């Protein structure tokens, strides 16, 4: 718990008290934690594994809004405003979480003023990311959106190996297309072209990319 960034400003004894109010859960891959429009009753922190946050269209298409891993928290919006869940949360792999009830979450914010600022900063960052996503969808072509999504995944999940960045893929290709907001066919065309140019190498569960060259394509 003391390694969770949200709690980094708290004294160990306060973290201990909060830990007593949280329940640890181990979830299998592909478990729906809650759905868009469900009532919001709990707050989640990821200890290990990955969770995707997405919206679904009336036709059943999905748009991935965010991918969270160790240290990230989610589920705060509906607890703060009392409205239904703004999106669906689903695990992408076996995932360990800690879960706090709404009453304990609100009580925690009343007791620890600093945590309000941390949560606010997180919500502000998400709003900035959402603005980026909206302008990417409005102003950028398919190719740029795919490259931006690859760069985003590399920044979040990538590990350096010689001159390349290796990204263990928490998402399959279909989910990558849902993150970039492009069709599968469009995604594959861009990936083939990037592979031809030796900027990206795709494997079953990971990809390698030349981050410096890919970033230079975005300028
Ligand atoms: P809540 O609305 O309770 O449930 C869905 C959660 O997904 C939400 O709280 C946030 O924690 C998270 N979420 C919703 N929209 C976004 C977004 N655009 N970017 C990142 N996280 C989001």
mmCIF file of C-alpha atoms in Angstrom, residues 10-103:
data_model
loop_
_atom_site.group_PDB
_atom_site.id
_atom_site.type_symbol
_atom_site.label_atom_id
_atom_site.label_comp_id
_atom_site.label_asym_id
_atom_site.label_seq_id
_atom_site.Cartn_x
_atom_site.Cartn_y
_atom_site.Cartn_z
ATOM 1 C CA UNK A 10 0.364 9.978 4.047
ATOM 2 C CA UNK A 11 2.110 8.820 7.227
ATOM 3 C CA UNK A 12 2.474 5.010 7.574
ATOM 4 C CA UNK A 13 -0.072 4.868 10.417
ATOM 5 C CA UNK A 14 -2.695 6.616 8.262
ATOM 6 C CA UNK A 15 -1.972 4.249 5.379
ATOM 7 C CA UNK A 16 -2.455 1.357 7.832
ATOM 8 C CA UNK A 17 -5.865 2.722 8.870
ATOM 9 C CA UNK A 18 -6.924 3.075 5.223
ATOM 10 C CA UNK A 19 -5.668 -0.432 4.429
ATOM 11 C CA UNK A 20 -8.048 -1.759 7.098
ATOM 12 C CA UNK A 21 -10.898 -0.191 5.135
ATOM 13 C CA UNK A 22 -9.923 -1.733 1.810
ATOM 14 C CA UNK A 23 -10.574 -5.175 0.463
ATOM 15 C CA UNK A 24 -8.023 -6.975 -1.725
ATOM 16 C CA UNK A 25 -9.409 -8.728 -4.811
ATOM 17 C CA UNK A 26 -7.829 -10.994 -7.393
ATOM 18 C CA UNK A 27 -9.682 -10.966 -10.696
ATOM 19 C CA UNK A 28 -9.218 -13.188 -13.729
ATOM 20 C CA UNK A 29 -8.442 -11.694 -17.137
ATOM 21 C CA UNK A 30 -11.463 -10.267 -18.984
ATOM 22 C CA UNK A 31 -13.573 -9.724 -15.844
ATOM 23 C CA UNK A 32 -16.021 -6.828 -16.076
ATOM 24 C CA UNK A 33 -15.556 -4.886 -12.817
ATOM 25 C CA UNK A 34 -18.506 -2.594 -13.514
ATOM 26 C CA UNK A 35 -20.449 -1.368 -16.527
ATOM 27 C CA UNK A 36 -21.188 2.095 -17.850
ATOM 28 C CA UNK A 37 -24.377 3.386 -16.148
ATOM 29 C CA UNK A 38 -24.100 1.048 -13.140
ATOM 30 C CA UNK A 39 -24.491 2.865 -9.817
ATOM 31 C CA UNK A 40 -21.048 3.819 -8.450
ATOM 32 C CA UNK A 41 -20.405 2.096 -5.142
ATOM 33 C CA UNK A 42 -16.644 1.595 -4.941
ATOM 34 C CA UNK A 43 -13.203 2.987 -5.706
ATOM 35 C CA UNK A 44 -10.428 0.796 -7.173
ATOM 36 C CA UNK A 45 -6.632 0.839 -7.048
ATOM 37 C CA UNK A 46 -4.617 -1.510 -9.290
ATOM 38 C CA UNK A 47 -1.859 -3.442 -7.478
ATOM 39 C CA UNK A 48 -0.817 -5.531 -10.489
ATOM 40 C CA UNK A 49 -2.228 -6.356 -13.910
ATOM 41 C CA UNK A 50 -4.121 -4.113 -16.317
ATOM 42 C CA UNK A 51 -7.617 -2.662 -16.605
ATOM 43 C CA UNK A 52 -9.195 -1.027 -19.642
ATOM 44 C CA UNK A 53 -11.809 1.720 -19.393
ATOM 45 C CA UNK A 54 -14.157 1.973 -22.375
ATOM 46 C CA UNK A 55 -17.460 3.276 -23.722
ATOM 47 C CA UNK A 56 -19.745 1.214 -25.956
ATOM 48 C CA UNK A 57 -21.762 2.599 -28.897
ATOM 49 C CA UNK A 58 -25.428 1.590 -29.465
ATOM 50 C CA UNK A 59 -24.089 -0.732 -32.240
ATOM 51 C CA UNK A 60 -21.736 -2.419 -29.763
ATOM 52 C CA UNK A 61 -18.484 -0.806 -30.936
ATOM 53 C CA UNK A 62 -16.042 0.063 -28.176
ATOM 54 C CA UNK A 63 -13.783 3.081 -27.685
ATOM 55 C CA UNK A 64 -11.023 2.554 -25.136
ATOM 56 C CA UNK A 65 -10.563 5.723 -23.087
ATOM 57 C CA UNK A 66 -7.734 4.602 -20.829
ATOM 58 C CA UNK A 67 -5.605 1.633 -19.798
ATOM 59 C CA UNK A 68 -4.563 1.469 -16.150
ATOM 60 C CA UNK A 69 -1.836 -0.560 -14.455
ATOM 61 C CA UNK A 70 -0.079 -0.853 -11.057
ATOM 62 C CA UNK A 71 -0.557 2.266 -8.929
ATOM 63 C CA UNK A 72 -3.434 3.696 -10.973
ATOM 64 C CA UNK A 73 -6.845 4.282 -9.451
ATOM 65 C CA UNK A 74 -10.283 4.594 -11.024
ATOM 66 C CA UNK A 75 -13.983 4.723 -10.251
ATOM 67 C CA UNK A 76 -13.792 8.078 -8.452
ATOM 68 C CA UNK A 77 -16.126 10.079 -10.738
ATOM 69 C CA UNK A 78 -19.421 8.447 -9.797
ATOM 70 C CA UNK A 79 -18.446 8.412 -6.123
ATOM 71 C CA UNK A 80 -17.828 12.157 -6.175
ATOM 72 C CA UNK A 81 -20.926 13.275 -8.121
ATOM 73 C CA UNK A 82 -23.316 10.429 -7.238
ATOM 74 C CA UNK A 83 -24.127 9.842 -10.925
ATOM 75 C CA UNK A 84 -23.869 6.446 -12.722
ATOM 76 C CA UNK A 85 -20.540 5.016 -13.917
ATOM 77 C CA UNK A 86 -19.246 7.033 -16.868
ATOM 78 C CA UNK A 87 -17.582 4.018 -18.541
ATOM 79 C CA UNK A 88 -17.035 0.247 -18.244
ATOM 80 C CA UNK A 89 -13.965 -1.214 -16.498
ATOM 81 C CA UNK A 90 -12.623 -4.641 -17.528
ATOM 82 C CA UNK A 91 -9.429 -6.492 -16.627
ATOM 83 C CA UNK A 92 -7.126 -7.328 -19.545
ATOM 84 C CA UNK A 93 -5.063 -9.896 -17.648
ATOM 85 C CA UNK A 94 -5.109 -11.451 -14.160
ATOM 86 C CA UNK A 95 -5.306 -8.377 -11.965
ATOM 87 C CA UNK A 96 -4.934 -7.632 -8.254
ATOM 88 C CA UNK A 97 -6.910 -4.676 -6.956
ATOM 89 C CA UNK A 98 -7.801 -3.028 -3.696
ATOM 90 C CA UNK A 99 -11.364 -1.821 -3.424
ATOM 91 C CA UNK A 100 -12.848 0.803 -1.094
ATOM 92 C CA UNK A 101 -16.562 1.464 -0.493
ATOM 93 C CA UNK A 102 -18.062 4.844 -1.417
ATOM 94 C CA UNK A 103 -18.601 5.735 2.265
#
